Structure formats: structure tokens, C-alpha cells
PDB file of C-alpha atoms in Angstrom:
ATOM      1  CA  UNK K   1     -27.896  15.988  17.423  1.00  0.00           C
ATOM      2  CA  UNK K   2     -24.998  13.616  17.368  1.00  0.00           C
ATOM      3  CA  UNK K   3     -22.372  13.830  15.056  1.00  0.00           C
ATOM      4  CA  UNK K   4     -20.652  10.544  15.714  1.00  0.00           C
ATOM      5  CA  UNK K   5     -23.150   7.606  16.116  1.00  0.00           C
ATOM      6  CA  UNK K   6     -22.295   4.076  16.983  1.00  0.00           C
ATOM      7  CA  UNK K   7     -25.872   2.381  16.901  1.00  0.00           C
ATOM      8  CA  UNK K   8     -24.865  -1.097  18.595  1.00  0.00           C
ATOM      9  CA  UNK K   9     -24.552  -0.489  22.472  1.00  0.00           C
ATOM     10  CA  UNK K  10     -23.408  -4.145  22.179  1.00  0.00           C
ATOM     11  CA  UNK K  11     -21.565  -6.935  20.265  1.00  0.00           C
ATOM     12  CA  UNK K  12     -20.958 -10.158  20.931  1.00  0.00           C
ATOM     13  CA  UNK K  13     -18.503 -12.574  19.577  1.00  0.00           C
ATOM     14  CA  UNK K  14     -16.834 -16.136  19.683  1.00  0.00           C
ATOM     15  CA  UNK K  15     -13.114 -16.042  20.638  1.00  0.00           C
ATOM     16  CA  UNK K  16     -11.149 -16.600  17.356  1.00  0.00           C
ATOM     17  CA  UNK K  17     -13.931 -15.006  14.867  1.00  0.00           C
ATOM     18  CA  UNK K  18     -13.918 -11.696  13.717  1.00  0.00           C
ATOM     19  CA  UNK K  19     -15.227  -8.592  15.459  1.00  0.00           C
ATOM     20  CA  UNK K  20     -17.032  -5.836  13.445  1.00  0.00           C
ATOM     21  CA  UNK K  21     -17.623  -2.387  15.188  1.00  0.00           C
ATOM     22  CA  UNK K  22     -19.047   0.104  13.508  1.00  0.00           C
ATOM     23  CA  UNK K  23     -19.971   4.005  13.324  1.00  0.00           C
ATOM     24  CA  UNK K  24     -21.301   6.530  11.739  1.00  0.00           C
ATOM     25  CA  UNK K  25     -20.755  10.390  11.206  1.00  0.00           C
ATOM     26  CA  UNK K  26     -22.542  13.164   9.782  1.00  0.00           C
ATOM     27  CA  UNK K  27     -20.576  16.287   9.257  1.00  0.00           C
ATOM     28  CA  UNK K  28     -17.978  16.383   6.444  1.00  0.00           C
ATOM     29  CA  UNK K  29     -15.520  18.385   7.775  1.00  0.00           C
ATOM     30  CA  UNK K  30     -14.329  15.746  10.009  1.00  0.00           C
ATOM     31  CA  UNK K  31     -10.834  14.734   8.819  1.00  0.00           C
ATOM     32  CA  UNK K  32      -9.526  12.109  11.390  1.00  0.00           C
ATOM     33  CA  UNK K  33     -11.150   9.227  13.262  1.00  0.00           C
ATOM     34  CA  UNK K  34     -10.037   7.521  16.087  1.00  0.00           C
ATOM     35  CA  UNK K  35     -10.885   4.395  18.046  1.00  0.00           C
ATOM     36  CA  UNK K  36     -10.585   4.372  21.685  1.00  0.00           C
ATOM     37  CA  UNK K  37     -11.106   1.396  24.101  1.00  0.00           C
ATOM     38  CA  UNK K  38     -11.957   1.632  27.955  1.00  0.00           C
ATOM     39  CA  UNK K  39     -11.937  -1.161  30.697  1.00  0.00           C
ATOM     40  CA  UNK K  40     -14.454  -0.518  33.244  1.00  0.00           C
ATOM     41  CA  UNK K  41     -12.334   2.028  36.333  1.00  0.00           C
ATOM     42  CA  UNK K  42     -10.045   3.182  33.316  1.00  0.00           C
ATOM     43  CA  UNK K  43      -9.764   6.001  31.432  1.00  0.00           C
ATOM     44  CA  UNK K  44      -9.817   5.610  27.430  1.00  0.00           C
ATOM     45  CA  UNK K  45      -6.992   4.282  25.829  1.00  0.00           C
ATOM     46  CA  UNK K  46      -6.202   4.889  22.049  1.00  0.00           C
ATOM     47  CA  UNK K  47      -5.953   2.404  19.756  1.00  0.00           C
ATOM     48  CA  UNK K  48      -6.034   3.302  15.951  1.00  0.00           C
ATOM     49  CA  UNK K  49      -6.621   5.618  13.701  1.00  0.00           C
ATOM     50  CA  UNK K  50      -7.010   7.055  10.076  1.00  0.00           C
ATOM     51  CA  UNK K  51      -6.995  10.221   8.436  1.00  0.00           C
ATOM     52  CA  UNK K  52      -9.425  10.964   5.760  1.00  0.00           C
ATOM     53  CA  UNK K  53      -7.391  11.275   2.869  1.00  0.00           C
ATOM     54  CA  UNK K  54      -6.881   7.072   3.698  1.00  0.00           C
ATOM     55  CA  UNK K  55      -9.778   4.487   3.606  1.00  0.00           C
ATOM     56  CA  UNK K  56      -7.814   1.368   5.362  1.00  0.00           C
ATOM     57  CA  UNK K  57      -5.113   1.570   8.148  1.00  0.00           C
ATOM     58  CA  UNK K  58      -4.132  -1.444  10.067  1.00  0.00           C
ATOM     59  CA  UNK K  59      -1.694  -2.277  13.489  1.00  0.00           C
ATOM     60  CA  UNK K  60      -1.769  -6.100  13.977  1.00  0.00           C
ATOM     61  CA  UNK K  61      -5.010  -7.396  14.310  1.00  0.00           C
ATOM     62  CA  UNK K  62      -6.733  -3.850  14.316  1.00  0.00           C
ATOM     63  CA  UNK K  63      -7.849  -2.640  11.206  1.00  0.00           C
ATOM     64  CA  UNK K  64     -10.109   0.377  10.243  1.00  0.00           C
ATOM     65  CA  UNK K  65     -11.723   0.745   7.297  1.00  0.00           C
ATOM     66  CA  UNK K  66     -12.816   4.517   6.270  1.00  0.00           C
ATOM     67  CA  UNK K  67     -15.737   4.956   3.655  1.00  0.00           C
ATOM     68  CA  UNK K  68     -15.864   8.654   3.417  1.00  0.00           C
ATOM     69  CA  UNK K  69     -18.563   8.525   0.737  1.00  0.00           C
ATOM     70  CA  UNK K  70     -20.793   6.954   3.355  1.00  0.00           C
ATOM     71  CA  UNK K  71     -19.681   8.531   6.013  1.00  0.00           C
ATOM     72  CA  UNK K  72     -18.951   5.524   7.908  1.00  0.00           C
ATOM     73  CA  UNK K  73     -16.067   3.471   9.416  1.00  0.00           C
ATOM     74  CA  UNK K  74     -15.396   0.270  11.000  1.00  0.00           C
ATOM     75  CA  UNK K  75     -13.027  -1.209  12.882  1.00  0.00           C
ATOM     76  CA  UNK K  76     -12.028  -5.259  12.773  1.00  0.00           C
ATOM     77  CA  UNK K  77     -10.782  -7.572  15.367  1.00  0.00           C
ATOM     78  CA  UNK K  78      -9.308 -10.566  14.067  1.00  0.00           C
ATOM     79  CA  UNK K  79      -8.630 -12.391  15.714  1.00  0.00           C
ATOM     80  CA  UNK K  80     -11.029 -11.836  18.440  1.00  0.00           C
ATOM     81  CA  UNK K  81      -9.382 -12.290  22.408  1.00  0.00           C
ATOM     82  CA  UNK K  82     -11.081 -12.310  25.454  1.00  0.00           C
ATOM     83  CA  UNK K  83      -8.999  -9.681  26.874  1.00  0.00           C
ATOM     84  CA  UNK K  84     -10.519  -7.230  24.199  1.00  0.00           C
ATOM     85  CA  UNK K  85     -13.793  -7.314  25.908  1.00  0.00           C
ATOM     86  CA  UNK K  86     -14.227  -3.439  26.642  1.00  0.00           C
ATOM     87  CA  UNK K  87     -16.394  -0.697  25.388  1.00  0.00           C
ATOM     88  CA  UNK K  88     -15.117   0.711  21.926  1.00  0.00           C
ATOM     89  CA  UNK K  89     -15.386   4.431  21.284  1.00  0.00           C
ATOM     90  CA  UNK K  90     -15.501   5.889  17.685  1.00  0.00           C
ATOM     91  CA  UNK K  91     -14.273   9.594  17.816  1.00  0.00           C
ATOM     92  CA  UNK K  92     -13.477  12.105  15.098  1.00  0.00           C
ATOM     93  CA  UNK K  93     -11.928  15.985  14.880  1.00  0.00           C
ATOM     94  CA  UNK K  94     -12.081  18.155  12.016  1.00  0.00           C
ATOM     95  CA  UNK K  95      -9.187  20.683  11.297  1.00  0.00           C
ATOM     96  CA  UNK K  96     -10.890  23.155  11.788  1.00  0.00           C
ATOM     97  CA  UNK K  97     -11.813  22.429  15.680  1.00  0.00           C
ATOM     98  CA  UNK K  98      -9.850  23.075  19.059  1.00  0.00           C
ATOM     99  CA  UNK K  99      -7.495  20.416  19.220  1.00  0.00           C
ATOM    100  CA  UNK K 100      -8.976  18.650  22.608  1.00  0.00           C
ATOM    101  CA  UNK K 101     -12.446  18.489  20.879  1.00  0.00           C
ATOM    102  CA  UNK K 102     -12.953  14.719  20.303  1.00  0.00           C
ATOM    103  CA  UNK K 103     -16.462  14.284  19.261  1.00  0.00           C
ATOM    104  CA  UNK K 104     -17.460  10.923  20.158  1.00  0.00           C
ATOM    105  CA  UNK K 105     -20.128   8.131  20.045  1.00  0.00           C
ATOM    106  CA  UNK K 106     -21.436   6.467  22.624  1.00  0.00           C
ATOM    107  CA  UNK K 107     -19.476   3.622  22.353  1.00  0.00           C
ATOM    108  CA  UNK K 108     -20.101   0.093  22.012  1.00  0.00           C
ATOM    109  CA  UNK K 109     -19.729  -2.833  24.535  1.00  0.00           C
ATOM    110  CA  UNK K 110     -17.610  -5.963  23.134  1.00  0.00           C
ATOM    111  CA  UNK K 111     -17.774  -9.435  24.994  1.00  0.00           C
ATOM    112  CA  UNK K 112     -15.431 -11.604  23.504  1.00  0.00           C
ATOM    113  CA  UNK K 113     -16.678 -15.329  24.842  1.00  0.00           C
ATOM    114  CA  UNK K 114     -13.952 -17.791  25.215  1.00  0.00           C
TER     115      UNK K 114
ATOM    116  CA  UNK S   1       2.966   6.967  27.611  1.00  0.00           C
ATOM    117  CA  UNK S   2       1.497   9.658  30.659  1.00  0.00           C
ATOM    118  CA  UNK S   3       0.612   8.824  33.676  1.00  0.00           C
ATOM    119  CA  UNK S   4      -2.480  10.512  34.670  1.00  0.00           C
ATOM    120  CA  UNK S   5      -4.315  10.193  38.252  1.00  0.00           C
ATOM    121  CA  UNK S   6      -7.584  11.503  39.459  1.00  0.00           C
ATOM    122  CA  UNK S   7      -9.205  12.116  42.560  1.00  0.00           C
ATOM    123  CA  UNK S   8     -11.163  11.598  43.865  1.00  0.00           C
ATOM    124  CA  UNK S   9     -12.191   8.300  42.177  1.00  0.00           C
ATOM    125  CA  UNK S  10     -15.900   8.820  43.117  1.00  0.00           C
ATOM    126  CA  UNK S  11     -17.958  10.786  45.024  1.00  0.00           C
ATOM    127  CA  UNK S  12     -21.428  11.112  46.600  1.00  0.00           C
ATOM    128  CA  UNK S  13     -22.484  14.586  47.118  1.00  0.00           C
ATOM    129  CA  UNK S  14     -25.716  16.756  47.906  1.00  0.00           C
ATOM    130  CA  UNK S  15     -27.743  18.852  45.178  1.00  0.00           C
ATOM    131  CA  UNK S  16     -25.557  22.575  45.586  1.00  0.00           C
ATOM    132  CA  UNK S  17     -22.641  22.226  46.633  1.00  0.00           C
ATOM    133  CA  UNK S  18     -19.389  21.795  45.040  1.00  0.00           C
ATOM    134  CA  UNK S  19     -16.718  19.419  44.424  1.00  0.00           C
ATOM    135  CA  UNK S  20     -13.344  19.963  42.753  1.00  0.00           C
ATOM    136  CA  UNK S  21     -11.720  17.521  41.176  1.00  0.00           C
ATOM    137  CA  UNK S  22      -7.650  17.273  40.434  1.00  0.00           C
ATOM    138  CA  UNK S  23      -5.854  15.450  37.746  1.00  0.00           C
ATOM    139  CA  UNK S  24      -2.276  14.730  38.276  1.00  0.00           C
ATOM    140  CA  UNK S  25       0.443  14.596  35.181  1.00  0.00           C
ATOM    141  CA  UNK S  26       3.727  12.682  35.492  1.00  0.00           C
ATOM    142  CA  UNK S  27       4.883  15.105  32.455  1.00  0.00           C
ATOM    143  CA  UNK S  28       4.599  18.628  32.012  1.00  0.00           C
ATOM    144  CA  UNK S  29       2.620  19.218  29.180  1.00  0.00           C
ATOM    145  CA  UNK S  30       1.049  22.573  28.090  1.00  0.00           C
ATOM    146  CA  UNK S  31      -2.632  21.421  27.806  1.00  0.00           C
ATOM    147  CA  UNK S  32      -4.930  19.798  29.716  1.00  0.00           C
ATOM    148  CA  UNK S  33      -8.431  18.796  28.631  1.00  0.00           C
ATOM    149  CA  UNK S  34     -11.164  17.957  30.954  1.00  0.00           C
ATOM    150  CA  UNK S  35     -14.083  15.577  29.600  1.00  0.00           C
ATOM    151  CA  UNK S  36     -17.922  14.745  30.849  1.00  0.00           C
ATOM    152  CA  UNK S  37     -19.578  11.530  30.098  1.00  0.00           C
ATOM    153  CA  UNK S  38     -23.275  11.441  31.316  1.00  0.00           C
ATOM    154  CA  UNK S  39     -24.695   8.149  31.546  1.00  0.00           C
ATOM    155  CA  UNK S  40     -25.698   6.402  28.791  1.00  0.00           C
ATOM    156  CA  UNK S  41     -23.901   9.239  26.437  1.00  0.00           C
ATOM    157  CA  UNK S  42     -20.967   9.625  24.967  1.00  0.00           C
ATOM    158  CA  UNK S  43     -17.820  11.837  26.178  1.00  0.00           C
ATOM    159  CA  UNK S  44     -17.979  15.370  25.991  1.00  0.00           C
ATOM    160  CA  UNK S  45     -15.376  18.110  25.867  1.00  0.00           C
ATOM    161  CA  UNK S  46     -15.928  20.531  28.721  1.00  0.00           C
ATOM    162  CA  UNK S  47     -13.158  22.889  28.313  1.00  0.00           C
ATOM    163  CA  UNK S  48      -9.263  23.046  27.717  1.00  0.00           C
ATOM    164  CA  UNK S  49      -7.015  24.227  30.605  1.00  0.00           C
ATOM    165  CA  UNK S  50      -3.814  25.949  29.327  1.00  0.00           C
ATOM    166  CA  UNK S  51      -1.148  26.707  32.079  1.00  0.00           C
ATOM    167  CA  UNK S  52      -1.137  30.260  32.845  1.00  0.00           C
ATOM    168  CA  UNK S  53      -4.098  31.676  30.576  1.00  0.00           C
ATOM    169  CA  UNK S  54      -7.802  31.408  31.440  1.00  0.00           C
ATOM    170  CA  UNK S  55      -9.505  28.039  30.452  1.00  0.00           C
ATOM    171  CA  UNK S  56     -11.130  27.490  26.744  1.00  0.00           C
ATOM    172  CA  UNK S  57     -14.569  26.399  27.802  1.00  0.00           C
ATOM    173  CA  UNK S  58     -16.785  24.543  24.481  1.00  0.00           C
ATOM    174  CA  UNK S  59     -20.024  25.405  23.939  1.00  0.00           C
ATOM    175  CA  UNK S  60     -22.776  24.719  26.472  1.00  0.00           C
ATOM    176  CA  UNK S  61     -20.427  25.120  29.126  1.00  0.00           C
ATOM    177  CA  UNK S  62     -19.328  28.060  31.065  1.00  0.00           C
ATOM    178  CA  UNK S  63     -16.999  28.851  33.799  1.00  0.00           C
ATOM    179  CA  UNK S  64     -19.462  30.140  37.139  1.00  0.00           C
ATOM    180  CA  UNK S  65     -20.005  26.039  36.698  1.00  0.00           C
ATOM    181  CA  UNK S  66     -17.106  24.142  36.174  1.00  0.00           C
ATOM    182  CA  UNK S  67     -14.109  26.806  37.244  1.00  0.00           C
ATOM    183  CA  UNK S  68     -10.641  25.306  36.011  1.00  0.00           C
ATOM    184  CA  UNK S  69      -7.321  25.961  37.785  1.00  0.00           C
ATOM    185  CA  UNK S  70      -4.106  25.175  36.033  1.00  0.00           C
ATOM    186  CA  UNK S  71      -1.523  26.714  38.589  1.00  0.00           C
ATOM    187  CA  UNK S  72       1.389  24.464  37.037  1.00  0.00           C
ATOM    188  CA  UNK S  73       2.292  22.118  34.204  1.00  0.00           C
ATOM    189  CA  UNK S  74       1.358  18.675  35.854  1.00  0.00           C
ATOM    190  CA  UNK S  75      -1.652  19.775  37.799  1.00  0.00           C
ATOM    191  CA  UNK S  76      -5.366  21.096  36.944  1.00  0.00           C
ATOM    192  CA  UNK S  77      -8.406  20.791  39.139  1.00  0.00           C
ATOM    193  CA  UNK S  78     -12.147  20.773  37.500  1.00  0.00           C
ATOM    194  CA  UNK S  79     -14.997  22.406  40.178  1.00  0.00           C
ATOM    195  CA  UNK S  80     -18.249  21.264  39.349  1.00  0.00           C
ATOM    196  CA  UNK S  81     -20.412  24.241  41.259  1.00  0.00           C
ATOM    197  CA  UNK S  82     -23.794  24.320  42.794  1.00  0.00           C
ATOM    198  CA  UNK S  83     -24.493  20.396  41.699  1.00  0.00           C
ATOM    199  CA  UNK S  84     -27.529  19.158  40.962  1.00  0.00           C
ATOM    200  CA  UNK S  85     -28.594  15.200  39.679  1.00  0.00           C
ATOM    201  CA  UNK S  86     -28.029  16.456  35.671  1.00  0.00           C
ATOM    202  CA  UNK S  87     -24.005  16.892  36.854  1.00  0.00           C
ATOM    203  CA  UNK S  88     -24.051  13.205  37.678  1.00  0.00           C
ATOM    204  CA  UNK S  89     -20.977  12.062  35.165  1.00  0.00           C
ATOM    205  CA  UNK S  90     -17.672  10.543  35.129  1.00  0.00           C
ATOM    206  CA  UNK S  91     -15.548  13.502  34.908  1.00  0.00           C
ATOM    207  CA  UNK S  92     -11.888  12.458  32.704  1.00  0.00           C
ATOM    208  CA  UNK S  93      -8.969  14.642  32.079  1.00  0.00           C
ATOM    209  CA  UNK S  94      -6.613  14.008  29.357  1.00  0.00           C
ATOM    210  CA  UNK S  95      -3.644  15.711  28.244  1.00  0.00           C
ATOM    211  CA  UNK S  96      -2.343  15.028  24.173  1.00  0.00           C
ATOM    212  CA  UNK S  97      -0.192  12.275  23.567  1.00  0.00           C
ATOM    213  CA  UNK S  98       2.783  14.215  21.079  1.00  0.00           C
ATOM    214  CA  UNK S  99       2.529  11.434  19.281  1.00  0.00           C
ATOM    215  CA  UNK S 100      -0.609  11.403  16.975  1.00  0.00           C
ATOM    216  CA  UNK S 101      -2.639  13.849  16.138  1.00  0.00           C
ATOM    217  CA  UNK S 102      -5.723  13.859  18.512  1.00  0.00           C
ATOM    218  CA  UNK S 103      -4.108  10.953  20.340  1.00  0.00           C
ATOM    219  CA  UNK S 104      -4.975  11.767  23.858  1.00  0.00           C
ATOM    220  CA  UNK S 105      -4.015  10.010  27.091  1.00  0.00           C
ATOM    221  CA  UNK S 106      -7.006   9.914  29.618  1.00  0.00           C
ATOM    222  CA  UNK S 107      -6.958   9.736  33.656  1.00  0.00           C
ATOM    223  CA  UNK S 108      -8.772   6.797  35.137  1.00  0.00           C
ATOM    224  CA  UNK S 109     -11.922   9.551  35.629  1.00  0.00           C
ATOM    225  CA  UNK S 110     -14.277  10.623  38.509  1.00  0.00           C
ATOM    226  CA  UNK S 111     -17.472   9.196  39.096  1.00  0.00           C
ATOM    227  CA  UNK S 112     -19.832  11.620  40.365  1.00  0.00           C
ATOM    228  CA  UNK S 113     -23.121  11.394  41.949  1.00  0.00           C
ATOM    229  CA  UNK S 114     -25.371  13.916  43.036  1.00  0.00           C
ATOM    230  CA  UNK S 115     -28.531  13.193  44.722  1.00  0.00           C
TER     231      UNK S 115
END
């Protein structure tokens, strides 16, 4: 059963607008969330994250929004580039884990049209 | 930031027999983490390589199938044993960033194939 779930394999957006990505978690004890992003022949590369005791943290024109209550987050694009077409993966540890153990979704392909 | 190689890159191999695969650190760092991402699903921890002590494997995965070596602090191979078309993956290492918690920096991966 999957833990983290990101139900859109796929988004697509107009350079400029906003991009939405979203996921979803079920176990409580997960404390920390990260968002990775992969080019295709790449390994992950991390982009943001928040701990649980936050529900916004933002880096330029990255933001993620936590809703613990829900057990959801999201992550906005604005705005939205070309270059961050990629596939977004939602990930999330709990304290109480090994430390490698990343629990992740499936990700989510973004194609930012010019 | 690491700098973390793989090979090989991808491979093509027959149903039982093995392939190891190596991931190179420009750093010495004291863990090493080795990943599995079956198609369509999402990555999966296979086990944490610690120089000198026997791997951490997770659950569901054990170590007559994927034996880890970690002889040094830059260098860890992943063997993925008696193969069959279910070990078809993109194998990643990663090693922790020091910086954030969880933060992990990933190699470019190995895409395997078994037929």
C-alpha cells in the first residue's frame, strides 16, 4: 500500500502560469517532506522541503505548502519555465525511520509549453 | 554538491545471472544508500551500505539477492543475483547531502533489463 501518493502521472502548463503539483500521504508519523526533480538520464535532484511542525516554506519561485490535517502537500511553480519540465517526486521520512529511507510517490511528469 | 557516477549506465542481461553495479563518490562519506525504481513505480530503498560493517537491507529485501560491498569511503557496488524480468529497474545510489536533513544526492542510475 503506498504511503506517499501523487495521483497525476502528468501536468501540463503554459510558460508563465502557475504550476500545481500535488501529493498525498497516509501515515502520521511522517515528519519531513521533500520534493525531488529528475531529468530523464539523471539521478534525482533535491529541491525543497518542509518539516512538519511548518505548513509553507518557499526558495524563489518554489513554494510548498504543508496541510498536515489533510495529509497533503503541494508544491508551486510560479513562474512556470520550460526548463522545469521534469518528473517531480514527493518524498517523506518519519523520525523514527533509517535515515536513507525516503518513501516516495511515483512522481509526476511536468511539461512546461513555451 | 557530490559527484556521484554509476556504471554501468544500462545493461541487457539474461534471466540468472548477475550483474554488479558500482557507484563512485568524489567525497568520502560514511553512508551510501542504494535505491530501486521499477517501472511505472516509485523509488524504493533497497538497503544502506556503511563502510566497514555489513549492509542495512529494508524490508522485502535481503542480501543472497542484492550483496553490497563497501570496501572504502567513495566506492560501493550493488549485485543484483540470479536476475529474472521482476529485477528490471533503474538501480540509483545516493549518499546524504550534510546539508538537510534527508537531503540526498543521487548518481545518474542504472538501467537494467532482464529478459
Amino acid at each position: 500500500d503506498q504511503q506517499v501518493k501523487q495521483n497525476s502521472p502528468s501536468l501540463s502548463v503554459q510558460e508563465g502560469r502557475i504550476s500545481i503539483l500535488n501529493c498525498d500521504y497516509t501515515n502520521s508519523m511522517f515528519d519531513y517532506f521533500l520534493w525531488y526533480k529528475k531529468y530523464p538520464a539523471e539521478g534525482p535532484t533535491f529541491l525543497i522541503s518542509i518539516s512538519s511542525i511548518k505548513d509553507k516554506n518557499e526558495d524563489g519561485r518554489f513554494t510548498v505548502f504543508l496541510n498536515k490535517s489533510a495529509k497533503h502537500l503541494s508544491l508551486h511553480i510560479v513562474p512556470s519555465q520550460p526548463g522545469d519540465s521534469a518528473v517531480y517526486f514527493c518524498a517523506a521520512s518519519g523520525s523514527g525511520g533509517s535515515q536513507g529511507n525516503l518513501i516516495f510517490g511515483k512522481g509526476t511528469k511536468l511539461s512546461v509549453k513555451p | 554538491s557530490a559527484v556521484i557516477s554509476q556504471k554501468p549506465s544500462r545493461d541487457i542481461c539474461q534471466r540468472g545471472t548477475s550483474l554488479t553495479i558500482q557507484c563512485q563518490v568524489d567525497s568520502q562519506v560514511t553512508m551510501m544508500f542504494w535505491y530501486r525504481q521499477q517501472p511505472g513505480q516509485s523509488l524504493t530503498l533497497i538497503a544502506t551500505a556503511n563502510q566497514g560493517s555489513e549492509a542495512t537491507y529494508e524490508s522485502g529485501f535481503v542480501i543472497d539477492k542484492f550483496p553490497i560491498s563497501r570496501p572504502n569511503l567513495t566506492f560501493s557496488t550493488l549485485t543484483v543475483s540470479n536476475m529474472s524480468p521482476e529485477d528490471s529497474s533503474i538501480y540509483l545510489c545516493s549518499v546524504p547531502s550534510g546539508l538537510k536533513r534527508n537531503e540526498q544526492f543521487f548518481g545518474p542510475g542504472t538501467r537494467l533489463t532482464v529478459l
